[in-house]
Coordinates of C-alpha atoms and ligand atoms in Angstrom, one line a residue:
M149 CA 38.2 28.3 -7.4
K150 CA 39.9 26.3 -10.3
I151 CA 37.2 22.7 -10.1
A152 CA 37.6 18.9 -11.6
V153 CA 34.8 16.7 -11.3
V154 CA 35.6 13.6 -12.2
G155 CA 32.8 11.1 -13.5
T156 CA 30.0 13.9 -15.9
G157 CA 27.0 11.6 -15.5
Y158 CA 24.0 12.8 -14.0
V159 CA 25.4 13.9 -10.5
G160 CA 29.2 15.2 -11.8
L161 CA 27.0 16.9 -15.3
V162 CA 25.0 18.9 -12.8
A163 CA 27.2 19.9 -10.3
G164 CA 30.3 20.8 -12.9
A165 CA 27.4 23.0 -14.8
C166 CA 26.5 24.2 -11.4
L167 CA 29.8 25.8 -10.0
A168 CA 30.8 27.3 -13.2
E169 CA 27.4 29.1 -12.6
T170 CA 28.5 30.5 -9.6
G171 CA 31.8 31.9 -11.9
N172 CA 34.5 28.9 -11.0
D173 CA 36.1 27.3 -13.6
V174 CA 35.6 23.9 -14.0
V175 CA 36.7 20.7 -15.4
C176 CA 34.9 17.9 -16.0
A177 CA 37.1 15.1 -16.8
D178 CA 35.4 11.6 -17.8
I179 CA 36.4 8.2 -19.4
D180 CA 34.1 7.9 -21.5
A181 CA 35.0 9.7 -24.9
G182 CA 32.2 9.5 -26.9
K183 CA 30.2 11.1 -24.0
I184 CA 32.9 13.8 -23.8
D185 CA 32.8 14.9 -27.8
R186 CA 28.7 15.3 -27.8
L187 CA 29.6 17.7 -24.8
N188 CA 32.2 19.3 -26.6
R189 CA 29.6 19.9 -29.7
G190 CA 27.1 20.9 -27.1
E191 CA 24.5 18.4 -27.0
I192 CA 23.8 16.8 -23.4
P193 CA 23.3 13.0 -23.1
I194 CA 21.1 13.0 -20.5
Y195 CA 17.5 14.4 -20.2
E196 CA 17.3 17.4 -17.3
P197 CA 14.7 20.1 -16.8
G198 CA 17.3 23.3 -16.9
L199 CA 20.5 21.7 -17.8
E200 CA 21.3 22.3 -21.3
P201 CA 21.2 26.4 -21.6
M202 CA 23.1 26.2 -17.8
V203 CA 26.3 24.6 -19.9
E204 CA 25.5 25.9 -22.9
R205 CA 26.1 29.6 -21.3
N206 CA 29.1 28.0 -19.1
L207 CA 30.8 26.5 -22.0
R208 CA 30.6 29.8 -24.0
E209 CA 31.4 31.9 -21.2
G210 CA 34.4 29.9 -21.2
R211 CA 34.4 28.9 -17.3
L212 CA 33.2 25.1 -18.0
S213 CA 35.4 22.6 -19.9
F214 CA 35.1 19.1 -21.1
T215 CA 38.0 16.9 -21.2
T216 CA 39.4 12.8 -21.1
D217 CA 42.1 14.2 -19.7
V218 CA 41.6 12.7 -16.4
A219 CA 45.4 13.3 -14.9
A220 CA 45.7 16.7 -16.3
A221 CA 41.9 17.9 -15.5
V222 CA 43.2 16.9 -11.6
R223 CA 47.1 18.3 -11.5
E224 CA 45.8 21.8 -12.7
A225 CA 42.2 21.7 -9.8
E226 CA 42.6 22.9 -6.8
V227 CA 39.2 21.0 -5.3
I228 CA 38.2 18.2 -6.8
F229 CA 34.8 16.1 -7.0
I230 CA 34.5 12.2 -7.8
A231 CA 31.4 11.7 -9.2
V232 CA 32.0 8.4 -11.3
G233 CA 29.7 5.5 -10.3
T234 CA 29.5 2.6 -8.3
P235 CA 27.4 0.7 -9.2
P236 CA 26.9 -2.9 -6.8
G237 CA 29.1 -5.5 -7.0
E238 CA 28.2 -9.1 -6.5
D239 CA 27.4 -8.9 -2.8
G240 CA 25.5 -6.4 -3.0
S241 CA 28.4 -3.8 -1.6
A242 CA 29.2 -0.3 -3.5
D243 CA 31.8 -1.4 -6.1
L244 CA 34.2 1.3 -5.5
Q245 CA 36.9 0.2 -8.5
H246 CA 36.1 3.5 -10.1
V247 CA 36.5 5.5 -6.6
L248 CA 39.5 4.2 -6.3
A249 CA 40.9 4.5 -9.9
V250 CA 40.4 8.2 -9.5
A251 CA 42.2 8.4 -6.1
E252 CA 45.0 6.6 -7.4
T253 CA 44.9 9.5 -10.8
V254 CA 45.0 11.7 -8.1
G255 CA 48.0 11.2 -5.9
R256 CA 50.1 10.4 -9.5
N257 CA 49.5 14.0 -9.9
M258 CA 50.3 15.7 -7.1
P259 CA 51.9 18.7 -8.5
A260 CA 54.9 19.8 -6.4
D261 CA 53.9 23.0 -5.2
G262 CA 50.6 25.0 -5.4
P263 CA 47.5 25.2 -3.0
E264 CA 46.8 22.2 -1.0
K265 CA 44.7 20.1 -2.8
I266 CA 40.9 19.1 -1.9
V267 CA 39.7 16.1 -3.1
I268 CA 36.0 15.5 -2.4
T269 CA 33.8 12.2 -2.5
K270 CA 30.4 13.1 -4.1
S271 CA 29.3 9.5 -5.2
T272 CA 27.2 7.3 -2.7
V273 CA 29.8 5.1 -1.1
P274 CA 30.3 3.3 2.4
V275 CA 31.3 4.6 5.5
G276 CA 34.7 4.2 5.4
T277 CA 35.5 5.3 2.0
A278 CA 37.5 8.3 2.7
N279 CA 39.4 6.8 4.5
K280 CA 40.3 4.7 1.5
V281 CA 40.7 7.6 -1.1
R282 CA 42.8 9.1 0.9
A283 CA 45.1 5.8 1.2
A284 CA 45.2 5.5 -2.5
I285 CA 46.1 9.1 -2.8
R286 CA 48.8 8.8 0.0
R287 CA 50.8 5.4 -1.7
H288 CA 52.0 8.4 -4.7
T289 CA 52.8 11.8 -2.8
D290 CA 54.1 12.8 0.4
R291 CA 52.6 16.6 -0.4
P292 CA 49.8 17.9 2.1
F293 CA 45.8 17.2 0.5
H294 CA 42.9 17.2 2.0
V295 CA 40.0 14.5 1.9
C296 CA 36.1 15.6 2.2
S297 CA 32.8 13.9 1.9
N298 CA 30.3 15.9 0.0
P299 CA 27.5 13.0 -0.7
E300 CA 24.8 14.8 -3.3
F301 CA 21.1 14.4 -2.9
L302 CA 19.6 15.9 -6.1
K303 CA 17.1 14.0 -7.9
E304 CA 16.7 13.2 -11.2
G305 CA 14.5 15.1 -12.9
A306 CA 15.1 18.2 -10.5
A307 CA 18.5 18.3 -10.1
V308 CA 19.6 21.5 -11.7
Q309 CA 17.0 23.0 -8.5
D310 CA 18.7 20.7 -6.0
F311 CA 22.1 21.8 -7.0
M312 CA 21.2 25.7 -6.9
K313 CA 18.9 25.9 -4.2
P314 CA 19.6 22.0 -2.0
D315 CA 17.3 21.5 1.2
R316 CA 20.7 21.5 2.8
V317 CA 24.8 20.7 2.2
V318 CA 26.2 17.7 4.1
V319 CA 30.5 18.0 4.5
G320 CA 32.0 15.5 6.0
V321 CA 35.4 17.7 7.1
E322 CA 38.7 16.7 9.2
S323 CA 40.6 19.9 8.4
E324 CA 39.9 23.5 9.3
H325 CA 41.3 24.1 6.0
A326 CA 39.2 21.9 3.6
R327 CA 35.7 23.1 5.5
A328 CA 36.6 27.4 5.1
R329 CA 37.0 26.3 1.5
L330 CA 33.8 24.3 1.2
A331 CA 31.8 27.0 3.4
E332 CA 33.3 29.4 0.2
L333 CA 32.3 27.5 -2.3
Y334 CA 28.7 26.3 -1.0
A335 CA 28.0 30.2 -0.3
P336 CA 26.2 30.7 -3.1
F337 CA 23.9 28.1 -3.3
V338 CA 23.1 28.6 0.7
R339 CA 22.2 32.0 0.2
Q340 CA 18.5 31.3 1.8
G341 CA 19.3 30.2 5.0
N342 CA 19.5 26.2 3.9
P343 CA 22.4 25.1 6.2
I344 CA 25.4 23.7 5.1
L345 CA 26.0 20.6 7.9
F346 CA 29.8 20.2 9.0
M347 CA 30.3 16.7 10.2
D348 CA 32.9 14.0 10.7
I349 CA 33.3 12.2 7.3
A350 CA 31.9 8.9 8.6
S351 CA 28.3 10.8 9.8
A352 CA 28.7 12.5 6.4
E353 CA 28.5 8.9 4.2
I354 CA 26.1 7.2 6.2
T355 CA 23.4 9.9 6.0
K356 CA 23.2 9.5 2.5
Y357 CA 22.6 6.3 2.8
A358 CA 20.2 6.7 5.8
A359 CA 18.4 9.0 3.7
N360 CA 17.7 7.0 0.6
A361 CA 17.1 4.1 2.6
M362 CA 14.4 6.5 4.6
L363 CA 12.7 7.7 1.0
A364 CA 12.6 3.8 0.0
T365 CA 11.2 2.3 3.6
R366 CA 8.8 4.8 3.5
I367 CA 7.5 3.7 0.1
S368 CA 7.5 -0.3 0.2
F369 CA 6.0 0.7 3.8
M370 CA 2.8 2.7 1.4
N371 CA 2.7 -0.4 -0.9
T372 CA 2.3 -3.0 2.1
I373 CA -0.7 -0.5 3.5
A374 CA -2.0 -0.3 -0.4
H375 CA -2.8 -4.4 0.2
L376 CA -4.2 -4.4 3.4
C377 CA -6.4 -1.5 1.7
E378 CA -7.1 -3.9 -1.5
A379 CA -8.1 -6.6 0.8
V380 CA -10.8 -4.8 2.8
G381 CA -11.8 -2.4 0.0
A382 CA -9.9 0.3 1.9
D383 CA -8.3 3.4 -0.1
V384 CA -4.6 4.1 0.1
G385 CA -5.0 7.6 -1.6
L386 CA -7.4 8.7 1.7
V387 CA -5.0 6.8 4.1
R388 CA -1.8 8.6 2.8
Q389 CA -3.7 11.6 3.1
G390 CA -4.9 10.7 6.2
I391 CA -1.0 10.0 7.7
G392 CA 0.6 12.9 5.3
T393 CA -1.1 15.6 6.8
D394 CA 0.9 15.2 10.1
D395 CA 3.3 17.2 10.5
R396 CA 5.6 14.0 12.1
I397 CA 5.0 12.6 8.9
G398 CA 4.8 14.8 6.6
P399 CA 3.5 13.9 2.8
A400 CA 6.1 13.1 0.3
F401 CA 7.2 9.5 -0.6
L402 CA 3.9 8.3 0.6
Y403 CA 2.5 7.0 -2.9
A404 CA 2.0 3.7 -4.0
G405 CA 2.7 2.5 -6.9
I406 CA 4.6 -0.4 -8.3
G407 CA 8.1 0.4 -6.4
Y408 CA 11.1 2.0 -6.3
G409 CA 13.3 1.7 -9.1
G410 CA 16.3 4.0 -10.6
S411 CA 19.7 4.2 -10.4
C412 CA 20.3 5.2 -6.2
F413 CA 17.2 3.4 -4.5
P414 CA 17.8 -0.2 -5.1
K415 CA 21.8 -0.2 -5.0
D416 CA 21.5 2.2 -2.0
V417 CA 19.7 -0.4 0.1
K418 CA 21.6 -3.2 -0.9
A419 CA 24.8 -1.7 -0.7
L420 CA 23.5 -0.2 3.3
V421 CA 22.0 -4.1 4.2
H422 CA 25.5 -5.3 3.2
T423 CA 27.7 -2.9 5.5
L424 CA 24.8 -3.4 8.5
R425 CA 25.3 -7.2 8.1
E426 CA 29.8 -6.4 7.8
T427 CA 28.9 -4.4 11.2
G428 CA 27.1 -7.1 12.8
V429 CA 23.8 -5.1 12.6
D430 CA 20.5 -6.6 11.7
P431 CA 19.0 -5.6 8.2
A432 CA 16.1 -6.7 8.7
I433 CA 13.9 -3.4 8.7
L434 CA 15.9 -2.8 5.1
E435 CA 15.9 -6.9 3.9
G436 CA 12.3 -6.1 4.8
V437 CA 11.6 -2.9 2.1
E438 CA 13.7 -4.8 -0.6
K439 CA 11.4 -8.3 -0.6
V440 CA 8.2 -5.3 -0.8
N441 CA 10.0 -3.7 -3.4
A442 CA 10.7 -7.0 -5.4
Q443 CA 7.4 -8.4 -5.6
Q444 CA 5.3 -4.5 -6.0
K445 CA 7.0 -4.2 -9.3
K446 CA 5.6 -8.5 -9.7
V447 CA 2.1 -6.9 -8.7
L448 CA 1.0 -5.1 -12.3
L449 CA 2.2 -8.2 -14.2
E450 CA 0.4 -10.5 -11.4
R451 CA -3.2 -7.7 -11.9
V452 CA -2.6 -9.4 -16.0
T453 CA -2.2 -12.4 -15.6
E454 CA -5.2 -13.0 -13.0
R455 CA -7.2 -11.4 -15.7
Y456 CA -6.3 -13.1 -18.7
G457 CA -4.4 -16.5 -17.9
E458 CA -0.8 -17.1 -17.8
D459 CA 0.1 -17.6 -21.3
L460 CA -0.6 -14.2 -23.3
S461 CA 0.3 -15.4 -26.7
G462 CA -1.9 -13.1 -29.4
R463 CA -2.3 -10.4 -26.9
T464 CA -1.3 -6.8 -27.4
F465 CA -1.0 -4.3 -24.0
A466 CA -0.3 -0.7 -24.7
V467 CA 2.0 1.0 -22.0
W468 CA 2.5 4.9 -21.0
G469 CA 6.2 5.2 -19.1
L470 CA 9.3 3.5 -18.9
S471 CA 11.5 6.0 -17.1
F472 CA 12.1 5.3 -13.6
K473 CA 10.0 8.1 -12.2
P474 CA 8.9 11.4 -14.3
E475 CA 10.6 14.1 -16.2
T476 CA 13.9 11.5 -16.5
D477 CA 15.4 9.7 -19.3
D478 CA 16.8 7.0 -16.9
M479 CA 15.3 3.2 -17.1
R480 CA 17.6 2.1 -15.0
E481 CA 16.0 -0.8 -12.6
A482 CA 13.1 1.1 -13.9
P483 CA 9.2 -1.3 -12.6
S484 CA 8.9 -1.4 -16.5
L485 CA 12.0 -3.4 -17.4
D486 CA 10.3 -6.1 -15.5
V487 CA 6.3 -5.2 -16.6
V488 CA 7.5 -4.6 -20.5
R489 CA 10.0 -8.2 -20.5
G490 CA 7.0 -10.0 -18.0
L491 CA 4.5 -9.5 -20.5
V492 CA 6.8 -10.6 -23.5
S493 CA 8.3 -13.5 -22.2
A494 CA 4.7 -14.2 -21.3
G495 CA 4.2 -14.2 -25.3
A496 CA 2.3 -11.1 -25.4
R497 CA 3.4 -8.0 -27.9
V498 CA 3.9 -4.6 -26.0
R499 CA 3.4 -0.9 -27.8
A500 CA 5.2 1.7 -25.5
H501 CA 5.8 5.1 -25.5
D502 CA 7.8 7.5 -23.5
P503 CA 8.0 11.1 -23.5
E504 CA 11.9 11.4 -22.7
A505 CA 13.3 8.2 -22.3
R506 CA 13.2 6.3 -26.1
H507 CA 16.7 6.4 -26.5
E508 CA 17.2 4.7 -23.3
A509 CA 14.8 2.1 -24.0
T510 CA 16.4 1.5 -27.7
R511 CA 19.7 0.3 -25.4
H512 CA 17.7 -1.5 -22.5
F513 CA 15.0 -3.2 -25.2
A514 CA 17.4 -4.0 -27.5
D515 CA 15.9 -7.5 -28.1
L516 CA 12.2 -6.8 -28.0
L517 CA 13.1 -4.2 -30.1
A518 CA 14.8 -6.7 -32.4
E519 CA 13.0 -9.8 -32.6
G520 CA 9.7 -7.2 -32.2
G521 CA 8.1 -8.2 -29.3
L522 CA 8.2 -4.9 -28.4
T523 CA 7.4 -1.8 -30.5
L524 CA 7.9 2.0 -29.6
C525 CA 5.7 4.6 -30.1
E526 CA 6.5 8.2 -31.4
H527 CA 3.0 9.6 -29.7
N528 CA 0.9 8.2 -26.8
Y529 CA -2.0 7.7 -28.4
D530 CA 0.0 5.7 -31.1
C531 CA 0.6 3.2 -28.9
L532 CA -3.3 1.5 -28.0
D533 CA -4.9 0.9 -31.6
G534 CA -5.9 -2.7 -30.8
A535 CA -4.2 -3.0 -28.2
D536 CA -6.2 -5.3 -25.6
A537 CA -5.6 -2.6 -22.7
L538 CA -3.8 -0.5 -21.6
L539 CA -0.5 -0.2 -18.5
V540 CA 0.2 3.2 -17.2
L541 CA 3.7 2.6 -15.5
T542 CA 5.0 6.4 -15.1
E543 CA 3.0 8.9 -13.8
W544 CA 4.0 11.3 -16.7
H545 CA 2.3 14.8 -16.5
A546 CA 1.1 14.7 -20.3
Y547 CA -0.4 11.3 -19.2
R548 CA -2.3 13.1 -16.1
T549 CA -5.6 14.1 -17.8
P550 CA -5.7 12.3 -21.4
D551 CA -8.8 11.9 -24.0
F552 CA -10.3 9.6 -21.8
E553 CA -12.5 9.2 -25.0
R554 CA -9.5 7.9 -27.4
I555 CA -8.5 5.5 -25.2
R556 CA -12.0 3.5 -25.1
T557 CA -12.0 3.7 -28.9
G558 CA -8.7 2.7 -29.5
L559 CA -8.5 -0.1 -27.0
R560 CA -9.9 -3.4 -28.1
E561 CA -12.0 -3.5 -24.4
P562 CA -11.9 -0.3 -21.7
L563 CA -9.3 -1.7 -19.7
V564 CA -6.7 0.1 -17.8
F565 CA -3.5 -1.2 -15.4
D566 CA -2.8 2.1 -13.6
G567 CA 0.5 1.5 -12.0
R568 CA 0.8 5.0 -10.6
N569 CA -2.5 5.7 -9.4
L570 CA -3.0 8.5 -12.3
W571 CA -7.1 8.7 -12.3
D572 CA -9.7 9.4 -10.3
P573 CA -11.6 5.5 -9.8
A574 CA -15.1 6.7 -9.6
R575 CA -14.8 7.9 -12.4
M576 CA -13.3 5.3 -14.6
A577 CA -15.9 3.4 -13.8
E578 CA -18.6 5.7 -14.8
T579 CA -17.0 6.2 -18.3
G580 CA -17.2 2.9 -18.6
F581 CA -13.5 1.8 -17.5
E582 CA -12.3 -1.2 -16.1
Y583 CA -10.3 0.1 -14.3
V584 CA -7.8 -1.5 -11.7
S585 CA -4.9 0.4 -9.9
I586 CA -2.8 0.1 -6.5
G587 CA -4.6 -0.3 -3.2
R588 CA -8.3 1.6 -4.2
T589 CA -11.6 -1.0 -5.1
P590 CA -13.4 0.3 -8.2
A591 CA -15.8 1.9 -6.2
A592 CA -13.8 4.0 -4.2
P593 CA -15.9 7.9 -3.8
A594 CA -14.8 10.7 -6.4
V595 CA -12.2 12.1 -3.9
A596 CA -9.8 9.9 -3.8
A597 CA -6.6 11.2 -5.3
Ligands
LIG12 P1 26.5 7.8 -14.2 O1 26.7 6.3 -14.5 O2 25.4 8.6 -14.9 O3 28.1 8.7 -14.4 C1 29.4 8.2 -14.3 C2 30.3 8.6 -15.0 O4 31.3 8.3 -14.8 C3 29.9 7.9 -16.4 O5 30.0 8.5 -17.2 C4 31.4 6.9 -16.5 O6 31.6 7.3 -17.4 C5 32.7 8.4 -15.6 N1 33.6 7.4 -15.0 C6 33.7 6.0 -14.2 N2 35.1 5.4 -14.0 C7 36.0 6.4 -14.3 C8 37.0 7.2 -14.4 N3 37.8 6.4 -13.9 N4 37.4 8.4 -14.3 C9 36.5 9.2 -14.6 N5 35.0 9.1 -15.1 C10 34.8 7.7 -14.8 O7 26.6 7.6 -12.3 P2 25.5 9.1 -12.1 O8 24.1 9.0 -12.3 O9 26.0 10.4 -12.2 O10 25.9 8.9 -10.2 C11 27.4 9.0 -10.0 C12 27.4 9.1 -8.7 O11 26.9 9.6 -7.4 C13 27.0 7.4 -7.1 O12 26.9 7.4 -6.8 C14 25.7 7.9 -7.3 O13 25.4 6.6 -7.0 C15 25.4 8.6 -6.7 N6 24.4 9.7 -6.9 C16 23.2 9.3 -8.1 C17 22.1 10.9 -8.0 C18 22.0 10.6 -9.1 O14 20.4 11.0 -9.2 N7 21.7 9.6 -10.4 C19 22.2 11.2 -7.2 C20 22.8 11.5 -6.3 C21 24.0 10.3 -6.0

């Protein structure tokens, strides 16, 4: 099929590459000329395992191309994916200006003949957006076309794998034609019996927000249980195992930590709260989720100031991990933004490492780097020299089995604030570390996760 993917970010680039991989003729279009230049030179602007060779192969074999000419891309394509950003507006609602700008472009570039176009929102958009997309296209054309909702569930860090082998594909359609074409398009991705769930468009739009809000709720729920565990000397790792083995609950997204971040959960929970309010549904449960998360992002900083006082002048802290989760360079809404800024504004200096987010860090922390409050280190052990304590903010694999002796000798004191519960409190205590983690007491038994 001839496909245009508009928006070449985490979602659009992965979707475009994977659709080309299954034999389609794909043009990825973006208004960011710098990004398109880099892609045309074979450079991948994001870190995503498996993406680079796939893009390179499909570029070379002529199934994938990149352009800034959005109009030409949508004019030529039968299937158009809208995968542009939907950032939060001032009131928390999803800002649809980019999505609707693409819809207008599609309407203005509807050829007089050729196959009926299928326009698909892949961006995360609130219920009712397909109607707005349809109206924006209709303003410019009388030709028949089809609007669909096909929310994306890929996880950054495993995006290619998730797109190639999705748990399910959700498609909101309103015509038999669109349903048949999308069934054909997605057939190679569901060969192992994972379903394509066709439904009405509103249900598909709501499904995406419901999924992210549910996952965010599990995280905030476990962070609340972590506080209870700390208050009474219990261990949240054991509670997690105790409930996660229940078939009705399952083990995923039950890890206590320093809160959720990233480009999706924070903005999607906010947008769903806004939609609930607008439709007169009480958003209490999600307001609670947001409140817990905002507090949780401050927890590690509070532990540090409880230990050293509010004024951290003259102190240096080593930080391991800046991305919002492992296997991605994405730092949008990462807890590290709050923690590092909090430490520096209390007077401390920070020496930080991240295996992949170094480039993103130079963008997010340009001011701190210029003022000297923050230094980015090449190697994780380089951060330790002369630091008062180590803070772990992201659970990268490379941090899981470190050389504890090197940590101990590098730090001024053997003190670790672990925001991701990477290590065993009993072992840390045995090896002489003062070890502060989330929802676990230092004396917890060695079986703790
Ligand atoms: P992103 O910010 O990485 O990329 C968006 C791209 O759209 C940018 O390259 C931008 O230049 C481009 N763009 C903006 N306006 C444009 C226009 N008018 N024409 C052409 N290009 C335009 O965003 P992302 O993370 O890929 O997310 C895209 C959408 O997918 C969002 O709605 C997001 O909520 C959703 N989503 C994201 C993820 C994720 O893990 N990142 C997962 C599922 C769904």
